[in-house]
Amino acid sequence: MDILSMDARAQSAALETGEISSLELMDATLARIEAVNPQVNAIVSLRDGDRLRDEARAADNAPRSGWLHGMPIAIKDLANAAGLPTSMGSPLFAGQVAESDDLMVARLRRAGAIIIGKTNTPEFGLGSHTYNPVHGATRNPYDLTRSAGGSSGGAAAALATGMLSIADGSDMMGSLRNPAGWNNVYGMRPTWGTVPNEPVGDMFLHQLATSGPMARSPADLAALLDVMTGRDPREPLSRDAPDTLAGIDAAPKGLKIGWLGDWDGAFPYAEGISEISQDALAQMAGMGHRVETLAAPFDADAMWRSWIDLRSFAIAGGLGEIHADPTKRDYLKPAAVWEIERGFAMSAMDVHRASVTRSDWFRKVTRMFESADLLVLPSAQLWPFDVEWAYPESIAGHAMDTYHRWMQVVVPAGLIGLPVVNVPVGFGADGLPAGIQLIGPRGSDAMLLRLAQQWHSATDWPRAQPPKL
């Protein structure tokens, strides 16, 4: 088997037994990047090949430091990796070289990973479409005229094309879910706090975004998640979490799955999105699970208002200093300016009211999980769109009133920090991939991964239909 088509754990096992060397894996990885990255533009800031080969040789001659020992990985270009640029897709930071690793990156290094470069992302991670003025757009490997999604679009496209076997990502508004669905791979948003955020700035108020794993199998998701997780004493809202890889092959039985459909018409879907999602659920029912269609459990408009207010509040907190500097403000894309100025215009009571709505939704969904083990929604409301667009302005005749309204389907889980696994569910009439979100209660990460692995064993979409580049 081509070593680049192997799952990450299979590569790791082959390295451990000496079946392959880290140098062989590095050579194959660099050759694949040279062959396909010019078409998709997923890997950016690639390090010098000779230095990477030297590090691979060193790994071959060193004791194993973890399951990632000697394996290439590229870090999403929002996180700091010592010695590599962290552009965040912004001209303001192009060429800025990180002096130290972020917490999550340091954990990957300690497990033996060799960091080869970065994966592309939208400017500051804003918008589920990976394009920016520093590195350009990442293209979907299933159709190079289409978007790879975002903001972890570079990571997802790199996985789909075999340039990486494992990748990190981050998710505020679907950034681990939408690109995974659009690239026929797996992406996981863990329970909020499981992967600690950086212990800098405010560490209490902004509970929306989290880092998480991406892979071509749920078992690889679990293995990488177990490296990324764990309480950090400097991060007050981080949490301990049990290993998720242990028991990954214990297929769950008789789960009660709630299908939320289009939220009683609140979420417009492109033709075929609902159908492919329900086909997947019918297959899950055939695996012994019980699927029930549920009525919309909460006011979608109230949830959306809560979301956009809390999101703008968080973004204004993060980017407000840049906006305040007139020499830098013009370098911000319109979506960032819109978010920041919305955040600045809010009162403390506006934020309070948004958080009360969030709390009401959490109370409601907690009651729902008394009678359902998990909930399901599509991972995106439409198929991958034209890579030249900034964002889709309508779905099925419904106008989108913001740059991110087309991703409203990811808000129910993201607003309250629930764990979600995207699983690929096949292809539409145009040969484009889709996924669904498996959404569980807080702390149900291991259960979701076991269901995803059961699904993977029955379907294996990433290997069944890889992109043809």
Coordinates of C-alpha atoms in Angstrom, one line a residue:
M1 CA 0.0 0.0 0.0
D2 CA 1.1 3.6 -0.7
I3 CA 2.3 4.8 2.7
L4 CA 0.6 8.2 2.2
S5 CA -2.8 6.5 1.8
M6 CA -2.4 4.7 5.2
D7 CA -4.2 6.1 8.2
A8 CA -1.9 7.9 10.7
R9 CA -1.9 5.1 13.2
A10 CA -1.0 2.6 10.5
Q11 CA 1.9 4.9 9.6
S12 CA 2.9 5.1 13.2
A13 CA 2.9 1.3 13.6
A14 CA 5.0 0.9 10.5
L15 CA 7.5 3.4 11.8
E16 CA 7.6 1.6 15.2
T17 CA 8.3 -1.8 13.6
G18 CA 10.8 -0.5 11.1
E19 CA 8.7 -1.4 8.2
I20 CA 9.2 2.2 7.0
S21 CA 11.5 4.9 8.2
S22 CA 10.7 8.5 9.0
L23 CA 12.9 9.6 6.2
E24 CA 10.9 7.4 3.7
L25 CA 7.7 9.0 5.0
M26 CA 9.2 12.5 4.8
D27 CA 10.4 11.9 1.2
A28 CA 7.0 10.6 0.2
T29 CA 5.3 13.5 1.9
L30 CA 7.4 16.2 0.3
A31 CA 7.0 14.5 -3.1
R32 CA 3.2 14.6 -2.7
I33 CA 3.2 18.2 -1.7
E34 CA 5.3 19.1 -4.7
A35 CA 2.9 17.2 -7.0
V36 CA -0.5 18.4 -5.7
N37 CA -0.1 21.4 -3.5
P38 CA 0.3 23.9 -6.4
Q39 CA -3.2 22.8 -7.5
V40 CA -5.0 23.1 -4.1
N41 CA -2.8 25.5 -2.1
A42 CA -3.4 23.7 1.2
I43 CA 0.2 23.8 2.7
V44 CA 1.8 27.2 3.2
S45 CA 5.1 28.3 4.7
L46 CA 6.7 24.9 3.9
R47 CA 10.1 24.4 5.6
D48 CA 13.3 23.6 3.7
G49 CA 13.2 20.0 2.5
D50 CA 16.8 19.2 3.5
R51 CA 16.3 20.3 7.0
L52 CA 13.1 18.3 7.3
R53 CA 15.0 15.2 6.0
D54 CA 17.7 15.8 8.6
E55 CA 15.0 15.9 11.3
A56 CA 13.5 12.7 9.9
R57 CA 16.9 11.0 10.0
A58 CA 17.3 12.1 13.6
A59 CA 13.9 10.7 14.5
D60 CA 14.9 7.4 13.0
N61 CA 17.9 7.2 15.3
A62 CA 16.2 8.4 18.5
P63 CA 14.0 6.6 21.0
R64 CA 10.3 6.9 20.3
S65 CA 8.7 9.9 22.2
G66 CA 5.1 9.2 21.4
W67 CA 2.8 7.8 18.7
L68 CA 3.5 10.7 16.5
H69 CA 7.3 10.1 16.5
G70 CA 8.8 10.9 13.2
M71 CA 5.5 11.8 11.5
P72 CA 5.0 15.0 9.4
I73 CA 2.3 17.4 10.4
A74 CA 1.5 21.0 9.4
I75 CA -0.1 23.4 11.8
K76 CA -3.1 25.6 11.1
D77 CA -1.8 29.1 10.4
L78 CA -3.7 30.6 13.4
A79 CA -1.5 28.8 15.9
N80 CA 2.2 29.5 16.7
A81 CA 4.8 27.0 16.0
A82 CA 8.3 28.1 17.0
G83 CA 10.5 29.1 14.0
L84 CA 7.6 29.3 11.5
P85 CA 5.6 32.3 10.3
T86 CA 2.1 32.9 11.8
S87 CA 0.4 35.0 9.3
M88 CA -3.2 34.3 10.3
G89 CA -3.8 35.1 6.6
S90 CA -3.3 38.8 7.3
P91 CA -0.8 41.2 5.6
L92 CA -0.3 42.7 9.1
F93 CA 1.4 39.5 10.2
A94 CA 2.9 38.1 7.0
G95 CA 6.4 36.9 7.7
Q96 CA 6.1 37.2 11.5
V97 CA 8.0 34.2 12.9
A98 CA 6.8 32.6 16.2
E99 CA 9.3 32.5 19.0
S100 CA 7.6 29.7 20.9
D101 CA 5.0 27.0 20.4
D102 CA 1.4 27.4 21.5
L103 CA 0.3 24.9 24.1
M104 CA -1.4 22.5 21.7
V105 CA 1.6 22.6 19.3
A106 CA 4.0 21.9 22.1
R107 CA 2.0 18.8 23.0
L108 CA 2.2 17.5 19.4
R109 CA 6.0 18.1 19.4
R110 CA 6.4 16.2 22.7
A111 CA 4.5 13.3 21.1
G112 CA 7.2 13.2 18.3
A113 CA 5.6 15.1 15.4
I114 CA 7.8 16.8 12.9
I115 CA 6.3 20.2 12.0
I116 CA 6.8 20.8 8.3
G117 CA 4.9 24.0 7.7
K118 CA 1.4 25.5 8.1
T119 CA -2.0 24.9 6.7
N120 CA -3.9 27.7 5.0
T121 CA -6.8 29.6 6.7
P122 CA -9.0 32.6 6.0
E123 CA -7.8 36.0 7.4
F124 CA -8.0 35.6 11.2
G125 CA -10.0 32.5 10.7
L126 CA -13.1 34.5 9.8
G127 CA -15.5 32.8 7.4
S128 CA -15.9 29.2 6.3
H129 CA -14.0 29.8 3.1
T130 CA -10.2 29.6 3.1
Y131 CA -8.8 32.5 1.2
N132 CA -6.6 35.4 2.2
P133 CA -4.4 38.1 0.7
V134 CA -1.2 36.5 2.0
H135 CA -1.4 32.9 0.6
G136 CA -4.4 33.0 -1.7
A137 CA -7.3 30.5 -1.8
T138 CA -7.3 26.8 -1.0
R139 CA -9.2 24.9 -3.6
N140 CA -11.4 21.8 -3.2
P141 CA -9.5 18.8 -4.4
Y142 CA -12.8 17.2 -5.7
D143 CA -13.3 20.3 -7.9
L144 CA -10.6 22.9 -8.2
T145 CA -13.1 25.6 -9.0
R146 CA -14.8 25.1 -5.6
S147 CA -14.1 26.2 -2.0
A148 CA -12.4 23.8 0.4
G149 CA -14.4 25.4 3.2
G150 CA -12.9 26.8 6.3
S151 CA -11.4 28.0 8.4
S152 CA -9.5 24.7 8.6
G153 CA -9.8 24.3 4.8
G154 CA -6.0 23.9 4.3
A155 CA -5.9 21.1 6.8
A156 CA -8.9 19.3 5.3
A157 CA -7.6 19.5 1.7
A158 CA -4.1 18.4 2.8
L159 CA -5.7 15.3 4.4
A160 CA -7.9 14.5 1.4
T161 CA -4.9 14.6 -1.0
G162 CA -2.5 12.6 1.2
M163 CA -0.2 15.5 1.9
L164 CA -0.9 14.8 5.6
S165 CA -2.3 11.9 7.4
I166 CA -3.3 13.9 10.5
A167 CA -3.9 17.6 11.2
D168 CA -5.0 20.1 13.8
G169 CA -7.7 22.6 13.3
S170 CA -9.9 25.0 15.2
D171 CA -13.6 25.7 15.3
M172 CA -15.7 28.6 16.3
M173 CA -18.4 28.5 13.6
G174 CA -17.9 25.1 12.0
S175 CA -14.3 25.4 11.1
L176 CA -13.5 21.7 11.9
R177 CA -16.9 20.5 10.6
N178 CA -17.6 22.3 7.3
P179 CA -14.2 21.7 5.6
A180 CA -14.1 18.1 6.8
G181 CA -17.5 17.6 5.2
W182 CA -16.5 19.3 2.0
N183 CA -13.2 17.3 1.7
N184 CA -14.6 13.8 2.6
V185 CA -12.6 13.5 5.8
Y186 CA -13.3 13.6 9.6
G187 CA -13.2 16.6 11.8
M188 CA -14.0 16.9 15.5
R189 CA -15.0 19.8 17.7
P190 CA -14.4 18.5 21.2
T191 CA -16.3 19.4 24.3
W192 CA -15.3 23.0 25.1
G193 CA -12.4 23.1 27.5
T194 CA -11.1 19.6 26.6
V195 CA -8.3 21.1 24.5
P196 CA -7.1 24.1 26.5
N197 CA -6.9 27.5 24.8
E198 CA -3.9 29.6 25.1
P199 CA -3.4 31.0 28.6
V200 CA -3.2 34.6 27.4
G201 CA -5.6 37.5 27.5
D202 CA -9.1 36.9 28.8
M203 CA -9.6 33.3 29.8
F204 CA -13.2 33.4 31.1
L205 CA -15.6 35.2 28.9
H206 CA -15.0 34.0 25.3
Q207 CA -16.3 30.4 25.3
L208 CA -16.9 29.8 21.6
A209 CA -13.8 28.5 19.9
T210 CA -11.7 25.4 20.4
S211 CA -9.0 23.5 18.8
G212 CA -9.5 19.9 17.7
P213 CA -8.3 17.0 15.4
M214 CA -8.8 16.2 11.8
A215 CA -8.1 12.9 10.1
R216 CA -9.1 10.3 7.6
S217 CA -10.5 8.0 10.3
P218 CA -12.2 8.4 13.7
A219 CA -9.6 6.3 15.4
D220 CA -7.0 8.8 14.2
L221 CA -9.1 11.6 15.5
A222 CA -9.2 9.9 18.9
A223 CA -5.5 9.3 18.9
L224 CA -4.7 12.9 18.1
L225 CA -7.3 14.2 20.5
D226 CA -5.7 12.3 23.3
V227 CA -2.5 14.1 22.6
M228 CA -4.2 17.5 22.5
T229 CA -6.3 17.2 25.6
G230 CA -5.7 17.6 29.3
R231 CA -6.1 20.3 31.9
D232 CA -3.5 23.1 32.0
P233 CA -3.2 24.8 35.4
R234 CA -2.8 28.2 33.7
E235 CA -6.2 27.8 31.8
P236 CA -9.0 27.9 34.4
L237 CA -11.7 26.5 32.2
S238 CA -9.7 23.6 30.9
R239 CA -10.8 20.1 31.9
D240 CA -9.5 16.6 32.4
A241 CA -10.8 14.1 29.9
P242 CA -10.4 10.4 29.6
D243 CA -8.6 8.8 26.7
T244 CA -10.9 8.4 23.7
L245 CA -8.8 5.9 21.7
A246 CA -9.3 3.2 24.3
G247 CA -12.4 1.3 23.3
I248 CA -12.7 3.1 19.9
D249 CA -13.6 -0.2 18.2
A250 CA -16.4 -1.1 20.7
A251 CA -19.3 -0.4 18.4
P252 CA -22.2 1.2 20.2
K253 CA -25.6 -0.5 20.0
G254 CA -29.1 0.9 19.9
L255 CA -28.3 4.6 20.1
K256 CA -31.2 7.0 20.0
I257 CA -30.5 9.5 17.2
G258 CA -32.5 12.8 16.9
W259 CA -32.6 14.2 13.3
L260 CA -33.2 18.0 13.5
G261 CA -33.9 18.3 9.8
D262 CA -34.0 21.9 8.6
W263 CA -35.1 23.2 12.1
D264 CA -38.7 23.5 10.9
G265 CA -37.7 25.6 7.9
A266 CA -35.3 27.9 9.6
F267 CA -32.2 26.5 7.8
P268 CA -32.5 26.6 4.0
Y269 CA -30.7 23.7 2.4
A270 CA -29.4 23.4 -1.2
E271 CA -31.0 20.6 -3.2
G272 CA -29.7 17.2 -2.1
I273 CA -28.3 18.2 1.3
S274 CA -31.3 16.9 3.3
E275 CA -31.6 13.8 1.2
I276 CA -28.0 12.7 1.5
S277 CA -28.1 13.3 5.3
Q278 CA -31.3 11.2 5.6
D279 CA -29.8 8.5 3.5
A280 CA -26.9 8.3 6.0
L281 CA -29.3 8.2 8.9
A282 CA -31.2 5.3 7.2
Q283 CA -27.9 3.5 7.0
M284 CA -27.3 4.1 10.7
A285 CA -30.7 2.7 11.4
G286 CA -29.7 -0.4 9.5
M287 CA -26.7 -0.7 11.8
G288 CA -29.1 -1.1 14.8
H289 CA -29.7 2.5 15.9
R290 CA -33.0 4.3 16.3
V291 CA -33.6 7.5 14.3
E292 CA -36.4 9.9 15.1
T293 CA -37.2 13.2 13.4
L294 CA -37.5 16.0 15.9
A295 CA -39.3 19.3 15.8
A296 CA -37.3 22.4 16.2
P297 CA -36.5 22.6 19.9
F298 CA -35.6 26.3 20.2
D299 CA -36.2 29.6 18.5
A300 CA -33.7 29.8 15.6
D301 CA -33.7 33.6 15.4
A302 CA -33.1 34.0 19.1
M303 CA -30.2 31.6 18.9
W304 CA -28.8 33.4 15.9
R305 CA -29.0 36.8 17.7
S306 CA -27.2 35.3 20.7
W307 CA -24.6 33.8 18.5
I308 CA -23.7 36.8 16.4
D309 CA -23.6 39.1 19.5
L310 CA -21.3 36.8 21.5
R311 CA -19.2 36.2 18.4
S312 CA -18.8 39.9 17.6
F313 CA -18.1 40.6 21.3
A314 CA -15.3 38.0 21.2
I315 CA -13.8 39.2 17.9
A316 CA -13.8 42.8 19.0
G317 CA -11.9 41.7 22.1
G318 CA -9.4 39.9 20.0
L319 CA -8.9 42.3 17.1
G320 CA -10.0 45.6 18.7
E321 CA -6.5 47.0 19.1
I322 CA -5.8 46.5 15.4
H323 CA -9.0 48.3 14.4
A324 CA -8.1 51.2 16.8
D325 CA -4.9 51.8 14.9
P326 CA -5.8 53.8 11.7
T327 CA -2.6 52.6 10.1
K328 CA -3.7 49.0 10.4
R329 CA -7.4 49.2 10.1
D330 CA -7.4 49.3 6.3
Y331 CA -5.7 45.9 6.2
L332 CA -8.7 44.2 7.9
K333 CA -11.1 42.5 5.5
P334 CA -14.7 43.9 5.6
A335 CA -16.0 40.9 7.6
A336 CA -13.5 41.6 10.4
V337 CA -14.4 45.3 10.5
W338 CA -18.1 44.5 10.6
E339 CA -17.6 42.1 13.5
I340 CA -15.4 44.5 15.5
E341 CA -17.6 47.5 15.1
R342 CA -20.7 45.4 16.1
G343 CA -18.8 44.3 19.2
F344 CA -17.8 47.9 20.1
A345 CA -21.4 49.0 19.8
M346 CA -22.7 46.5 22.4
S347 CA -23.5 47.3 26.0
A348 CA -22.7 45.0 28.8
M349 CA -26.4 44.2 29.0
D350 CA -26.5 43.3 25.3
V351 CA -23.8 40.7 26.0
H352 CA -25.7 39.5 29.2
R353 CA -28.9 39.0 27.3
A354 CA -27.1 37.0 24.6
S355 CA -25.6 34.8 27.3
V356 CA -29.0 34.3 28.9
T357 CA -30.3 33.0 25.6
R358 CA -27.3 30.7 25.3
S359 CA -28.0 29.5 28.8
D360 CA -31.7 28.9 28.0
W361 CA -30.7 26.8 24.9
F362 CA -28.2 24.8 27.1
R363 CA -31.0 24.0 29.6
K364 CA -33.3 22.9 26.8
V365 CA -30.8 20.7 25.0
T366 CA -29.8 19.1 28.3
R367 CA -33.4 17.9 28.7
M368 CA -33.4 16.7 25.1
F369 CA -30.4 14.4 25.9
E370 CA -32.5 12.7 28.5
S371 CA -34.3 11.0 25.6
A372 CA -31.8 11.1 22.8
D373 CA -28.1 10.0 22.8
L374 CA -27.1 12.4 20.1
L375 CA -28.5 14.9 17.6
V376 CA -27.8 15.2 13.9
L377 CA -27.6 18.1 11.4
P378 CA -25.8 18.5 8.1
S379 CA -22.3 19.9 8.3
A380 CA -23.1 22.6 5.8
Q381 CA -26.3 24.0 4.3
L382 CA -25.0 23.8 0.7
W383 CA -22.4 22.1 -1.5
P384 CA -18.9 23.6 -2.0
F385 CA -19.4 26.9 -3.8
D386 CA -17.3 28.8 -6.3
V387 CA -13.8 29.5 -5.0
E388 CA -14.0 33.0 -6.4
W389 CA -16.9 34.0 -4.2
A390 CA -16.4 35.7 -0.8
Y391 CA -19.4 33.8 0.5
P392 CA -22.7 32.5 -0.9
E393 CA -25.3 35.3 -1.0
S394 CA -28.3 32.9 -1.1
I395 CA -29.3 29.3 -0.5
A396 CA -32.3 27.8 -2.3
G397 CA -33.6 31.3 -3.0
H398 CA -33.2 32.6 0.6
A399 CA -30.9 35.6 0.8
M400 CA -28.1 35.5 3.3
D401 CA -28.0 38.7 5.4
T402 CA -24.4 38.3 6.7
Y403 CA -21.1 36.8 5.5
H404 CA -21.7 33.8 7.7
R405 CA -25.4 33.2 7.8
W406 CA -25.0 30.3 5.4
M407 CA -23.3 28.4 8.2
Q408 CA -26.1 28.8 10.7
V409 CA -26.5 25.0 10.9
V410 CA -23.4 24.8 13.0
V411 CA -24.5 27.3 15.7
P412 CA -26.7 25.0 17.9
A413 CA -23.6 23.0 19.0
G414 CA -21.0 25.7 18.8
L415 CA -23.0 28.2 20.9
I416 CA -22.9 25.9 24.0
G417 CA -19.7 24.1 23.5
L418 CA -21.0 20.6 22.7
P419 CA -18.8 17.9 21.1
V420 CA -19.4 17.3 17.4
V421 CA -17.9 14.8 14.9
N422 CA -18.2 15.4 11.2
V423 CA -18.6 12.1 9.3
P424 CA -18.4 12.0 5.5
V425 CA -21.6 10.7 4.0
G426 CA -21.0 10.5 0.3
F427 CA -21.3 12.6 -2.8
G428 CA -23.9 14.7 -4.6
A429 CA -24.9 14.8 -8.2
D430 CA -21.9 17.0 -9.1
G431 CA -19.5 14.6 -7.4
L432 CA -19.0 16.9 -4.4
P433 CA -18.7 15.6 -0.9
A434 CA -21.0 16.2 2.1
G435 CA -21.0 15.4 5.8
I436 CA -23.2 15.3 8.8
Q437 CA -22.7 16.5 12.4
L438 CA -23.0 14.0 15.2
I439 CA -23.7 16.2 18.2
G440 CA -23.6 14.8 21.7
P441 CA -23.9 16.1 25.3
R442 CA -20.9 17.6 27.0
G443 CA -18.3 15.0 27.8
S444 CA -19.7 12.5 25.2
D445 CA -16.6 12.7 23.0
A446 CA -15.7 9.1 23.3
M447 CA -19.2 7.9 22.5
L448 CA -19.4 10.1 19.3
L449 CA -16.0 8.7 18.2
R450 CA -17.1 5.1 18.7
L451 CA -20.2 5.8 16.6
A452 CA -18.1 7.5 13.9
Q453 CA -15.7 4.6 13.9
Q454 CA -18.6 2.2 13.5
W455 CA -19.8 4.3 10.5
H456 CA -16.2 4.4 9.1
S457 CA -15.9 0.6 9.3
A458 CA -19.1 0.3 7.2
T459 CA -18.3 3.0 4.7
D460 CA -14.7 4.3 4.7
W461 CA -15.6 7.1 2.3
P462 CA -12.1 8.7 2.4
R463 CA -10.5 5.6 1.0
A464 CA -13.5 4.6 -1.2
Q465 CA -13.5 7.8 -3.1
P466 CA -10.3 9.9 -2.9
P467 CA -9.9 13.0 -5.1
K468 CA -8.4 12.4 -8.5
L469 CA -5.5 14.8 -8.8

